[in-house]
Coordinates of C-alpha atoms in Angstrom, one line a residue:
Chain A
M1030 CA -38.5 -29.2 36.0
S1031 CA -37.3 -28.3 39.4
T1032 CA -34.3 -30.7 39.1
V1033 CA -33.0 -28.7 36.3
T1034 CA -33.0 -25.5 38.3
E1035 CA -31.7 -27.1 41.5
P1036 CA -28.1 -28.0 41.2
R1037 CA -26.7 -24.6 40.7
R1038 CA -23.2 -24.0 42.0
S1039 CA -21.2 -25.6 44.8
S1040 CA -22.3 -28.5 46.9
V1041 CA -23.8 -26.2 49.5
P1042 CA -27.6 -26.3 49.0
T1043 CA -28.9 -22.9 47.9
A1044 CA -30.8 -21.0 50.6
G1045 CA -34.2 -22.5 50.3
G1046 CA -34.3 -22.5 46.5
T1047 CA -35.5 -18.9 46.3
A1048 CA -36.2 -19.1 42.7
G1049 CA -39.3 -21.1 43.7
A1050 CA -39.8 -24.5 42.2
G1051 CA -43.2 -23.6 40.8
T1052 CA -42.3 -20.4 38.9
R1053 CA -41.3 -20.3 35.3
P1054 CA -37.8 -21.4 34.5
R1055 CA -37.0 -17.9 33.2
R1056 CA -35.1 -16.1 36.0
V1057 CA -31.9 -14.3 36.8
R1058 CA -28.9 -16.4 36.1
G1059 CA -28.0 -19.0 38.6
R1060 CA -24.7 -17.4 39.0
D1061 CA -26.3 -14.5 40.8
E1062 CA -27.6 -16.6 43.7
R1063 CA -25.3 -18.1 46.1
S1064 CA -25.2 -19.5 49.6
P1065 CA -23.9 -17.3 52.5
L1066 CA -20.9 -19.5 52.7
A1067 CA -20.1 -19.0 49.0
S1068 CA -20.6 -15.2 49.6
V1069 CA -18.0 -15.3 52.4
G1070 CA -15.6 -17.2 50.2
L1071 CA -16.1 -14.8 47.4
H1072 CA -15.5 -11.7 49.5
A1073 CA -12.5 -13.3 51.2
A1074 CA -10.9 -14.0 47.9
L1075 CA -11.5 -10.5 46.7
I1076 CA -10.3 -8.9 49.9
A1077 CA -7.1 -11.0 49.8
A1078 CA -6.5 -10.1 46.2
S1079 CA -7.2 -6.4 46.8
A1080 CA -4.8 -6.5 49.7
V1081 CA -2.0 -7.9 47.6
A1082 CA -2.8 -5.3 44.9
V1083 CA -2.8 -2.3 47.2
F1084 CA -0.2 -3.2 49.7
P1085 CA 2.9 -2.1 47.8
I1086 CA 1.3 1.2 47.1
V1087 CA 0.2 1.8 50.7
Y1088 CA 3.6 0.7 51.9
M1089 CA 5.3 3.1 49.5
I1090 CA 3.3 6.0 50.9
F1091 CA 4.0 4.9 54.4
I1092 CA 7.8 4.8 53.9
S1093 CA 7.8 8.1 52.1
L1094 CA 6.3 9.7 55.2
R1095 CA 8.8 8.1 57.6
G1096 CA 11.7 10.4 57.2
R1097 CA 15.0 9.8 55.5
D1098 CA 16.0 6.6 57.2
G1099 CA 12.5 5.3 58.2
W1100 CA 12.8 2.6 55.6
T1101 CA 15.4 0.7 57.6
K1102 CA 12.8 -0.2 60.2
P1103 CA 10.1 -1.4 57.8
T1104 CA 7.5 -2.6 60.4
S1105 CA 7.7 0.1 63.0
A1106 CA 6.0 3.5 63.0
E1107 CA 7.7 5.0 66.0
G1108 CA 8.6 8.6 65.6
G1109 CA 5.5 9.3 63.6
L1110 CA 5.1 10.5 60.1
E1111 CA 6.8 13.5 58.5
I1112 CA 7.0 15.1 55.1
T1113 CA 10.8 15.9 55.2
N1114 CA 11.4 13.5 52.3
Y1115 CA 9.0 15.4 50.1
A1116 CA 10.5 18.8 51.1
Y1117 CA 13.9 17.5 50.3
V1118 CA 13.3 16.1 46.9
L1119 CA 11.2 19.1 45.8
T1120 CA 13.7 21.7 46.9
E1121 CA 17.2 20.1 47.0
T1122 CA 17.3 17.7 44.1
E1123 CA 16.8 17.7 40.4
F1124 CA 13.5 15.9 40.8
P1125 CA 11.3 18.8 39.7
R1126 CA 13.4 19.2 36.6
W1127 CA 13.1 15.5 35.7
F1128 CA 9.4 15.7 36.4
A1129 CA 9.0 18.6 34.0
N1130 CA 11.1 16.7 31.4
S1131 CA 8.9 13.7 31.7
V1132 CA 5.7 15.8 31.4
L1133 CA 7.0 17.5 28.3
V1134 CA 8.1 14.3 26.6
A1135 CA 4.9 12.4 27.6
A1136 CA 2.7 15.3 26.5
G1137 CA 4.5 15.6 23.2
T1138 CA 4.2 11.9 22.6
T1139 CA 0.5 11.9 23.4
L1140 CA -0.3 14.8 21.1
V1141 CA 1.6 13.4 18.1
G1142 CA 0.7 9.8 18.8
V1143 CA -3.1 10.3 19.2
F1144 CA -3.4 12.5 16.1
V1145 CA -1.5 10.0 14.0
A1146 CA -3.1 6.9 15.5
A1147 CA -6.6 8.3 15.1
S1148 CA -6.4 9.1 11.4
T1149 CA -4.8 5.7 10.7
G1150 CA -7.3 3.8 12.8
Y1151 CA -10.1 5.6 10.9
A1152 CA -8.6 4.8 7.5
I1153 CA -8.1 1.2 8.4
S1154 CA -11.5 0.9 9.9
R1155 CA -13.5 2.5 7.1
M1156 CA -11.6 2.5 3.8
R1157 CA -10.8 -0.6 1.9
F1158 CA -7.7 0.7 0.2
P1159 CA -5.0 -1.4 -1.4
G1160 CA -2.5 -2.2 1.3
H1161 CA -4.8 -1.9 4.3
K1162 CA -4.5 -5.6 5.2
S1163 CA -0.7 -5.5 5.1
L1164 CA -0.7 -2.3 7.2
M1165 CA -2.7 -4.1 9.9
W1166 CA -0.2 -6.8 9.9
V1167 CA 2.7 -4.3 10.1
L1168 CA 1.1 -2.6 13.1
L1169 CA 0.8 -5.9 14.9
I1170 CA 4.3 -7.0 14.0
T1171 CA 5.9 -3.7 15.3
Q1172 CA 4.6 -4.7 18.7
M1173 CA 7.1 -7.5 18.7
F1174 CA 10.1 -5.3 18.2
P1175 CA 12.4 -5.6 21.1
V1176 CA 14.3 -2.5 22.0
A1177 CA 17.4 -4.3 21.2
V1178 CA 16.8 -4.5 17.5
L1179 CA 16.1 -0.8 17.0
I1180 CA 18.1 0.8 19.7
V1181 CA 21.5 0.8 18.1
A1182 CA 20.3 2.0 14.8
L1183 CA 18.0 4.6 16.3
Y1184 CA 20.9 5.8 18.4
N1185 CA 22.9 6.3 15.2
I1186 CA 20.1 8.0 13.4
L1187 CA 19.3 10.4 16.2
G1188 CA 23.0 11.0 16.6
G1189 CA 23.3 11.8 13.0
L1190 CA 20.4 14.2 13.2
G1191 CA 21.7 15.8 16.4
L1192 CA 18.6 14.6 18.3
L1193 CA 20.4 12.6 21.0
D1194 CA 19.8 14.1 24.4
S1195 CA 16.8 16.1 23.2
Y1196 CA 13.1 16.1 23.7
V1197 CA 12.3 15.8 20.1
G1198 CA 14.4 12.7 19.6
L1199 CA 12.7 11.0 22.6
I1200 CA 9.2 12.0 21.5
L1201 CA 9.8 10.6 18.0
T1202 CA 11.1 7.3 19.5
Y1203 CA 8.2 6.9 21.8
C1204 CA 5.8 7.6 19.0
S1205 CA 7.3 4.7 17.1
V1206 CA 6.5 2.6 20.2
S1207 CA 3.0 3.7 21.0
V1208 CA 1.5 4.6 17.6
P1209 CA 1.1 1.1 16.2
F1210 CA -0.8 -0.2 19.2
C1211 CA -2.8 3.0 19.5
A1212 CA -3.8 2.8 15.8
W1213 CA -4.9 -0.7 16.4
M1214 CA -7.0 0.3 19.4
M1215 CA -8.6 3.2 17.5
K1216 CA -9.4 0.9 14.6
G1217 CA -11.3 -1.3 17.1
Y1218 CA -13.1 1.7 18.5
F1219 CA -14.1 3.2 15.1
D1220 CA -15.4 -0.2 14.1
T1221 CA -18.0 0.2 16.9
I1222 CA -19.3 3.5 15.4
P1223 CA -22.1 2.8 12.9
H1224 CA -21.1 3.4 9.3
E1225 CA -24.4 5.2 8.7
I1226 CA -23.0 8.2 10.3
D1227 CA -20.2 8.4 7.8
E1228 CA -22.7 7.9 5.0
A1229 CA -24.9 10.7 6.4
G1230 CA -21.9 13.0 6.5
R1231 CA -21.0 12.1 2.9
V1232 CA -24.6 12.7 1.7
D1233 CA -24.4 16.1 3.4
G1234 CA -21.4 16.9 1.2
L1235 CA -18.6 16.4 3.7
T1236 CA -15.3 15.1 2.4
P1237 CA -13.8 12.0 4.1
F1238 CA -11.6 14.3 6.1
G1239 CA -14.6 16.4 7.1
T1240 CA -16.6 13.4 8.1
F1241 CA -13.7 12.2 10.2
Y1242 CA -13.0 15.5 12.0
R1243 CA -16.5 16.8 12.4
L1244 CA -18.6 13.7 13.0
I1245 CA -16.5 10.7 13.9
L1246 CA -13.8 12.2 16.1
P1247 CA -16.2 13.8 18.5
L1248 CA -18.0 10.4 18.8
A1249 CA -14.7 8.7 19.4
K1250 CA -13.8 10.7 22.5
P1251 CA -13.7 7.7 24.8
G1252 CA -11.4 5.9 22.4
L1253 CA -9.2 8.9 22.1
A1254 CA -9.0 9.2 25.8
V1255 CA -7.8 5.6 26.0
T1256 CA -5.2 6.1 23.3
A1257 CA -4.0 9.4 24.8
F1258 CA -3.7 7.8 28.1
Y1259 CA -1.9 4.8 26.7
S1260 CA 0.7 6.9 24.9
F1261 CA 1.1 9.1 27.9
L1262 CA 1.9 6.1 30.1
T1263 CA 4.2 4.6 27.5
A1264 CA 6.3 7.7 27.4
W1265 CA 6.0 8.3 31.2
G1266 CA 7.4 4.9 32.2
E1267 CA 9.9 4.1 29.4
V1268 CA 13.4 3.2 30.6
A1269 CA 15.6 1.7 27.9
F1270 CA 15.5 4.4 25.3
A1271 CA 15.7 7.2 27.9
R1272 CA 18.7 5.7 29.5
A1273 CA 20.5 5.2 26.2
F1274 CA 19.6 8.5 24.6
L1275 CA 19.8 11.0 27.4
S1276 CA 23.1 12.0 28.8
S1277 CA 23.0 15.5 30.4
D1278 CA 21.7 15.7 33.9
S1279 CA 19.2 18.4 33.1
M1280 CA 17.5 16.4 30.4
L1281 CA 16.9 13.2 32.3
T1282 CA 13.3 11.9 32.6
L1283 CA 12.0 10.4 35.8
S1284 CA 12.6 6.8 34.9
V1285 CA 16.3 7.5 34.6
G1286 CA 16.8 10.2 37.2
L1287 CA 15.3 8.1 40.0
Q1288 CA 18.2 5.7 39.6
S1289 CA 20.5 8.2 41.2
F1290 CA 18.8 7.7 44.5
I1291 CA 20.0 4.1 44.6
G1292 CA 23.7 4.3 44.8
Q1293 CA 26.2 1.5 44.9
H1294 CA 26.6 1.7 48.7
K1295 CA 23.7 3.6 50.1
A1296 CA 20.2 3.7 48.8
E1297 CA 18.0 6.7 49.7
W1298 CA 14.7 4.9 49.7
G1299 CA 13.1 7.6 51.8
Y1300 CA 13.7 10.2 49.0
L1301 CA 12.9 7.7 46.3
T1302 CA 9.6 6.7 47.7
A1303 CA 8.6 10.4 48.1
C1304 CA 9.4 10.9 44.4
A1305 CA 7.5 7.7 43.6
V1306 CA 4.4 8.9 45.3
I1307 CA 4.5 12.3 43.5
I1308 CA 4.9 10.4 40.2
T1309 CA 2.2 7.8 40.9
V1310 CA -0.6 9.7 42.6
P1311 CA -1.5 12.1 39.8
A1312 CA -1.1 9.5 37.1
G1313 CA -3.1 7.1 39.2
L1314 CA -6.0 9.5 39.6
V1315 CA -6.2 10.2 35.9
F1316 CA -6.0 6.5 35.4
L1317 CA -8.9 5.8 37.6
L1318 CA -10.9 8.5 35.7
V1319 CA -10.3 7.0 32.3
Q1320 CA -10.2 3.3 33.3
R1321 CA -13.8 2.7 32.4
N1322 CA -13.1 3.9 28.9
L1323 CA -9.9 2.0 28.9
V1324 CA -11.9 -1.2 29.3
A1325 CA -14.2 -0.3 26.4
G1326 CA -11.2 0.7 24.2
L1327 CA -9.2 -2.4 25.0
T1328 CA -11.9 -4.8 24.5
A1329 CA -13.0 -3.1 21.3
G1330 CA -9.5 -3.5 20.1
G1331 CA -9.3 -7.0 21.5
T1332 CA -12.4 -8.6 20.1
K1333 CA -11.4 -7.7 16.6
G1334 CA -8.0 -9.5 16.7
Chain B
M1426 CA -22.6 12.9 -11.8
K1427 CA -22.1 9.8 -13.7
T1428 CA -18.9 8.8 -12.0
A1429 CA -20.5 9.3 -8.6
T1430 CA -23.1 6.7 -9.3
A1431 CA -21.2 4.2 -11.3
D1432 CA -18.6 2.9 -8.9
P1433 CA -16.0 1.1 -11.0
A1434 CA -15.8 -1.7 -8.5
T1435 CA -19.5 -2.5 -8.4
A1436 CA -20.4 -1.9 -12.0
G1437 CA -19.3 -5.2 -13.3
R1438 CA -15.7 -5.6 -14.4
P1439 CA -14.9 -3.0 -17.0
P1440 CA -12.5 -4.2 -19.7
R1441 CA -9.0 -4.2 -18.0
A1442 CA -7.5 -0.8 -18.4
G1443 CA -3.9 -0.1 -18.8
L1444 CA -1.6 -0.1 -15.8
L1445 CA -1.3 3.6 -15.7
T1446 CA -5.0 4.2 -15.9
R1447 CA -5.6 1.7 -13.1
M1448 CA -3.0 3.3 -10.9
K1449 CA -4.6 6.7 -11.6
R1450 CA -8.1 5.3 -10.8
S1451 CA -6.8 3.6 -7.7
Y1452 CA -5.2 6.9 -6.6
D1453 CA -8.4 8.8 -7.2
R1454 CA -10.4 6.4 -5.1
H1455 CA -8.0 5.9 -2.3
W1456 CA -5.9 9.0 -2.0
Y1457 CA -7.9 10.0 1.1
A1458 CA -7.1 6.8 2.8
W1459 CA -3.5 6.9 1.9
A1460 CA -3.2 10.5 3.1
M1461 CA -4.6 9.4 6.4
V1462 CA -2.2 6.6 6.9
L1463 CA 0.8 8.4 5.6
P1464 CA 1.9 9.7 9.0
V1465 CA 2.0 6.2 10.4
V1466 CA 3.7 4.9 7.4
L1467 CA 6.3 7.6 7.7
V1468 CA 6.8 6.9 11.4
I1469 CA 7.1 3.2 10.8
G1470 CA 9.3 3.7 7.8
V1471 CA 11.7 6.1 9.3
L1472 CA 11.8 5.0 12.9
I1473 CA 11.2 1.2 12.5
A1474 CA 11.9 0.0 9.0
Y1475 CA 15.1 1.8 8.5
P1476 CA 16.6 1.0 11.9
L1477 CA 15.5 -2.6 11.3
G1478 CA 17.3 -2.7 8.0
R1479 CA 20.3 -1.2 9.6
G1480 CA 20.1 -3.7 12.5
V1481 CA 20.0 -6.6 10.0
Y1482 CA 23.1 -5.1 8.3
L1483 CA 24.9 -4.6 11.6
S1484 CA 24.3 -8.2 12.6
F1485 CA 26.3 -9.2 9.5
T1486 CA 29.3 -7.1 10.5
D1487 CA 31.7 -7.0 13.4
A1488 CA 30.8 -3.4 14.4
N1489 CA 31.6 -2.3 17.9
E1490 CA 32.5 0.8 19.7
L1491 CA 36.1 0.8 18.5
N1492 CA 35.5 0.5 14.8
V1493 CA 32.4 2.5 14.0
A1494 CA 32.6 5.9 12.5
K1495 CA 32.9 8.6 15.0
Q1496 CA 33.7 12.3 15.5
L1497 CA 36.8 13.1 17.5
G1498 CA 37.0 16.8 17.8
A1499 CA 37.2 18.1 14.2
T1500 CA 38.5 14.9 12.6
E1501 CA 36.1 12.3 11.4
I1502 CA 37.2 8.8 11.8
P1503 CA 35.6 6.5 9.2
A1504 CA 34.2 3.2 10.1
T1505 CA 36.5 0.2 9.8
Y1506 CA 34.2 -2.6 10.7
Q1507 CA 33.8 -5.4 8.2
F1508 CA 31.2 -7.6 6.7
V1509 CA 31.5 -11.0 8.3
G1510 CA 28.4 -12.8 6.9
F1511 CA 26.7 -15.2 9.2
D1512 CA 29.6 -15.3 11.6
N1513 CA 27.7 -13.7 14.4
Y1514 CA 24.7 -15.9 14.0
W1515 CA 26.8 -18.9 13.8
R1516 CA 28.7 -18.0 17.0
V1517 CA 25.4 -17.4 18.9
L1518 CA 23.4 -20.3 17.6
S1519 CA 26.2 -22.9 17.8
G1520 CA 26.5 -22.0 21.5
A1521 CA 30.0 -20.8 21.0
D1522 CA 29.4 -17.5 22.9
G1523 CA 27.9 -19.6 25.7
E1524 CA 25.2 -17.1 26.6
F1525 CA 22.4 -17.7 24.2
Y1526 CA 20.8 -21.0 25.2
P1527 CA 20.9 -20.5 29.0
K1528 CA 19.3 -17.0 28.5
L1529 CA 16.8 -18.3 26.0
A1530 CA 15.7 -21.0 28.4
W1531 CA 15.3 -18.5 31.2
T1532 CA 13.5 -16.1 28.9
V1533 CA 11.0 -18.8 27.9
V1534 CA 10.5 -19.9 31.6
W1535 CA 10.0 -16.2 32.5
T1536 CA 7.5 -15.6 29.7
V1537 CA 5.5 -18.7 30.1
S1538 CA 5.2 -18.4 33.9
C1539 CA 4.4 -14.7 33.8
V1540 CA 1.7 -15.1 31.1
F1541 CA 0.3 -18.1 32.8
F1542 CA -0.1 -16.3 36.1
H1543 CA -1.3 -13.2 34.4
Y1544 CA -4.0 -15.0 32.6
T1545 CA -5.2 -17.4 35.2
I1546 CA -5.3 -14.9 38.0
G1547 CA -6.8 -12.3 35.7
L1548 CA -9.5 -14.8 34.6
G1549 CA -10.2 -15.8 38.2
L1550 CA -10.6 -12.3 39.4
A1551 CA -12.7 -11.3 36.4
L1552 CA -15.0 -14.2 37.1
L1553 CA -15.4 -13.2 40.7
L1554 CA -15.9 -9.5 39.7
N1555 CA -18.5 -10.4 37.1
R1556 CA -20.9 -11.6 39.8
K1557 CA -23.4 -9.4 41.6
L1558 CA -21.9 -8.5 44.9
K1559 CA -21.6 -5.7 47.4
G1560 CA -18.7 -3.4 46.9
R1561 CA -18.0 -4.6 43.4
S1562 CA -16.8 -1.2 42.1
L1563 CA -14.6 -0.7 45.1
Y1564 CA -12.9 -4.1 44.6
R1565 CA -12.5 -3.3 40.9
V1566 CA -10.7 0.0 41.6
L1567 CA -8.5 -1.6 44.2
L1568 CA -7.6 -4.5 41.9
I1569 CA -6.8 -2.2 39.0
L1570 CA -4.5 0.0 41.0
P1571 CA -1.2 -1.8 40.2
W1572 CA -1.8 -1.0 36.6
A1573 CA -1.7 2.7 37.4
V1574 CA 1.8 2.4 38.8
P1575 CA 4.5 3.0 36.2
A1576 CA 6.7 -0.1 35.8
F1577 CA 9.8 1.6 36.9
V1578 CA 8.2 2.9 40.1
A1579 CA 6.7 -0.5 40.8
T1580 CA 10.1 -2.1 40.3
Y1581 CA 11.7 0.3 42.8
I1582 CA 9.1 -0.2 45.4
W1583 CA 9.4 -4.0 45.2
R1584 CA 13.2 -3.7 45.2
M1585 CA 12.9 -1.9 48.5
M1586 CA 10.5 -4.5 49.9
Y1587 CA 12.8 -7.3 48.8
N1588 CA 15.8 -5.7 50.4
S1589 CA 17.6 -8.4 52.3
E1590 CA 18.4 -6.3 55.4
S1591 CA 15.7 -3.8 55.7
G1592 CA 13.0 -5.1 53.4
I1593 CA 9.5 -5.7 54.7
F1594 CA 9.4 -9.3 53.4
N1595 CA 12.3 -10.3 55.5
A1596 CA 11.1 -8.4 58.5
L1597 CA 7.8 -10.2 58.3
L1598 CA 9.5 -13.6 57.8
G1599 CA 11.6 -12.7 60.9
Q1600 CA 8.6 -12.0 63.0
L1601 CA 7.1 -15.3 61.9
G1602 CA 10.4 -17.0 63.0
F1603 CA 11.8 -17.8 59.5
A1604 CA 15.3 -17.1 58.3
P1605 CA 15.7 -14.1 56.0
V1606 CA 15.8 -14.8 52.3
D1607 CA 18.4 -13.2 50.0
W1608 CA 15.8 -12.2 47.5
L1609 CA 18.0 -10.2 45.1
G1610 CA 21.3 -12.0 45.6
D1611 CA 20.4 -15.6 45.3
T1612 CA 20.0 -16.7 41.6
F1613 CA 16.9 -18.6 42.1
M1614 CA 15.1 -16.1 44.4
Q1615 CA 16.0 -13.3 41.9
K1616 CA 13.9 -15.2 39.4
V1617 CA 11.0 -15.7 41.8
A1618 CA 11.3 -12.0 42.7
V1619 CA 11.1 -10.6 39.2
I1620 CA 8.3 -12.9 38.3
G1621 CA 6.4 -11.8 41.4
V1622 CA 6.7 -8.1 40.4
N1623 CA 5.7 -8.7 36.8
V1624 CA 2.7 -10.8 37.9
W1625 CA 1.6 -8.1 40.3
L1626 CA 1.9 -5.5 37.6
G1627 CA 0.3 -7.4 34.7
V1628 CA -2.7 -9.0 36.3
P1629 CA -5.0 -5.9 36.2
F1630 CA -4.7 -5.6 32.4
M1631 CA -5.7 -9.2 31.9
M1632 CA -8.5 -8.9 34.5
V1633 CA -9.9 -5.9 32.8
A1634 CA -9.7 -7.4 29.3
V1635 CA -11.3 -10.6 30.4
L1636 CA -14.0 -8.7 32.3
G1637 CA -14.8 -6.9 29.1
G1638 CA -14.9 -10.2 27.3
L1639 CA -17.2 -11.8 29.9
Q1640 CA -19.6 -8.9 29.6
S1641 CA -19.9 -9.4 25.9
I1642 CA -21.2 -12.9 26.3
S1643 CA -24.9 -12.8 26.1
S1644 CA -26.9 -14.1 29.1
E1645 CA -29.1 -16.0 26.7
Q1646 CA -26.3 -18.4 26.2
Y1647 CA -26.1 -19.1 29.9
E1648 CA -29.8 -19.5 30.1
A1649 CA -29.8 -21.9 27.2
A1650 CA -27.0 -23.9 28.8
E1651 CA -28.9 -24.1 32.1
M1652 CA -32.0 -25.2 30.3
D1653 CA -29.9 -28.1 28.9
G1654 CA -28.9 -28.9 32.4
A1655 CA -25.4 -27.8 32.3
N1656 CA -23.8 -27.3 35.7
A1657 CA -21.5 -24.5 36.7
W1658 CA -18.4 -26.1 35.5
Q1659 CA -19.9 -27.2 32.2
R1660 CA -21.2 -23.7 31.7
F1661 CA -17.8 -22.3 32.3
R1662 CA -16.2 -24.9 30.0
H1663 CA -18.7 -24.6 27.1
V1664 CA -20.0 -21.1 27.3
T1665 CA -17.6 -18.9 29.1
L1666 CA -14.3 -20.1 27.7
P1667 CA -15.4 -20.2 24.0
G1668 CA -17.1 -16.8 24.5
L1669 CA -13.8 -15.4 25.8
R1670 CA -11.8 -16.8 22.9
P1671 CA -11.4 -13.7 20.8
V1672 CA -10.3 -11.6 23.8
S1673 CA -8.1 -14.4 25.2
A1674 CA -6.4 -15.0 22.0
T1675 CA -5.5 -11.3 21.6
V1676 CA -4.3 -10.7 25.2
I1677 CA -2.3 -13.9 25.4
L1678 CA -0.5 -13.1 22.2
L1679 CA 0.1 -9.5 23.2
G1680 CA 1.0 -10.5 26.8
T1681 CA 3.6 -13.0 25.5
I1682 CA 5.2 -10.5 23.2
W1683 CA 5.3 -7.8 25.9
T1684 CA 6.7 -10.2 28.6
F1685 CA 9.3 -11.6 26.2
N1686 CA 10.5 -8.1 25.7
M1687 CA 9.9 -6.8 29.2
F1688 CA 12.9 -4.5 29.9
P1689 CA 12.5 -2.3 33.0
I1690 CA 11.6 -4.9 35.6
I1691 CA 14.6 -7.1 35.2
Y1692 CA 17.0 -4.3 34.3
L1693 CA 16.1 -2.1 37.2
M1694 CA 15.3 -4.7 39.8
L1695 CA 18.7 -6.4 39.8
G1696 CA 21.0 -3.5 38.9
E1697 CA 23.6 -3.9 36.3
A1698 CA 26.1 -6.1 38.1
N1699 CA 23.7 -8.4 39.9
A1700 CA 21.6 -9.6 37.0
L1701 CA 24.0 -11.9 35.1
H1702 CA 22.1 -15.0 35.8
S1703 CA 18.6 -13.6 35.6
E1704 CA 18.9 -11.5 32.4
I1705 CA 16.5 -12.2 29.7
L1706 CA 17.6 -12.0 26.1
V1707 CA 16.4 -8.4 25.7
T1708 CA 18.3 -7.0 28.7
Y1709 CA 21.3 -9.0 27.7
A1710 CA 21.2 -7.5 24.2
Y1711 CA 20.8 -4.1 25.7
R1712 CA 23.9 -4.7 27.9
L1713 CA 25.8 -5.7 24.8
A1714 CA 24.9 -2.5 23.1
F1715 CA 25.5 -0.1 25.9
G1716 CA 27.8 -2.1 28.2
S1717 CA 31.5 -1.6 28.9
V1718 CA 32.6 -2.2 25.3
R1719 CA 29.7 -1.5 23.0
D1720 CA 29.2 -4.6 20.9
Y1721 CA 26.8 -3.2 18.3
A1722 CA 26.9 -6.3 16.0
G1723 CA 26.3 -8.7 18.9
A1724 CA 23.3 -6.6 20.1
A1725 CA 21.9 -6.5 16.6
T1726 CA 22.3 -10.2 16.2
Y1727 CA 20.4 -10.9 19.4
G1728 CA 17.8 -8.4 18.5
I1729 CA 17.1 -10.0 15.1
L1730 CA 17.0 -13.5 16.7
I1731 CA 14.5 -12.3 19.3
L1732 CA 12.4 -10.7 16.6
S1733 CA 12.5 -13.8 14.5
M1734 CA 11.5 -16.0 17.4
L1735 CA 8.5 -13.8 18.2
L1736 CA 7.4 -13.7 14.5
V1737 CA 7.6 -17.5 14.3
F1738 CA 5.6 -17.8 17.5
A1739 CA 3.0 -15.3 16.3
V1740 CA 2.5 -17.1 13.1
F1741 CA 2.2 -20.5 14.7
Y1742 CA -0.1 -19.2 17.4
R1743 CA -2.5 -17.6 14.8
R1744 CA -2.4 -20.8 12.8
M1745 CA -3.2 -22.9 15.8
L1746 CA -6.1 -20.6 16.7
N1747 CA -7.5 -20.8 13.2
R1748 CA -7.2 -24.6 13.2
Q1749 CA -9.1 -24.8 16.5
E1750 CA -11.7 -22.5 15.1
A1751 CA -12.1 -24.7 12.0
A1752 CA -12.3 -27.8 14.1
R1753 CA -15.1 -26.5 16.2

């Protein structure tokens, strides 16, 4: 009996076999007990990984506070920290404008994207209509579309509609990128909501639309948060379409505008890092708020591949 | 009343009605569903299907900046490009344009190494985080942070750190007594550099997905395995990995597709002039389309080839998974 419980993990003998040889074999998983040495190793590995994960971000903040040319002395902190870079990019550059553009485009994409993705996800999850299988496939396949296939034709279409260099054009484009995956995630999320709720709604005389809006959507808030966030991030960080479709200075989004700080001859990394911090910190905070739901949403979408 | 109870699908097969009646019935039953998916179908139709069709068409022509229709002032110049059949494909696939196979090879290396590191590191970290330990949520948050950084921002930060004169990496190497490395100039180091950035950026997603997968494996399975005398490695091999299969299959497929098409890292990291040897197919096609002379046909050809390769990969991948599933 005890031999079964003994050889748990690692060659290091477990600290005194705390499970007690005489007790019943039912116990917490062996994976939860470990020797002090294994604990040290575990923490060391996690600390090292966390350091790698965090370092570039901390370094970005550090450089942004080091004045215009502080980046040229990457390891010294002499002269202290200052906020001149922030003052400069906020008052002297087009950065606030780009920021506003990005917010507008990303918010538009989120609104349209979430609405469309939610209703589609619901239909695919609950209704066995002719064509639902092929729609699932189409959604997955659109994930594979490289920008290169669509970009020329999209450029022509938007040009024909007069939507180049406009918010609407960009929002539509981003929806085509984010909606398929969002619909897929929402489908996974709706799958986890019991069908009985729909049936109860129908018995009470609600239409399928009514069931969807009044009963299911409120229950799907975590899933909606995930999709909203995903489409926001998609639009917030997109580069290729933005570079191709935007031409006038006042319309640029952040991902394109920032490029102007890195000239051919002299890069203004001080200014750029200040912008980068302003871009990352708010998005990062929201991200940390929703990340738990993000996990649930992603795995719900993931397990039902 | 009667129609509500007697669902035509469940009430035995009624004698086959005429096509029109069946369509009508189908419409009556499913119009809700169709109404709900209509927006997506429209979005996909207008913004993906039509451009795709157009892309296919362009790839059979010799369209470029000089011969497409354009508006010069008030006069409209009609398109003068011609249909050239499989000419573009032939030039690319026979190696005549000289760019395709080297770039394909690098794209494959790039994708395989990125996805490999994403998955193995993500799996490793998820396994560590899935244990009971002090400060678990803090580690989790710290490890997820890179995901919260937009790709273009991350690329710029890393580009600054890789800077050959004033970058932190070379400064640290210098302090340790090593010679500086030309991270972004040297062809080989460029590749190491971009893979490094992408791995940093992509691990959190894998970690979180795998963590979710781990938590969905019931503890009874581990208990049963232990009862059977399985050691840690055997439990990992026979309980954890199979339990992760659905999640792994999905994230590896998605990760492969995303990495194959990853645009911003390579494009922004190396600048336009510097990237000639480290371009992947997507950035190369983009440069064809929006470079000095816009070669629309060439870009479309590359785009279609990329898409076909991914489709073939996805089909084989699914099939392989299914076969494994059947063999188990």
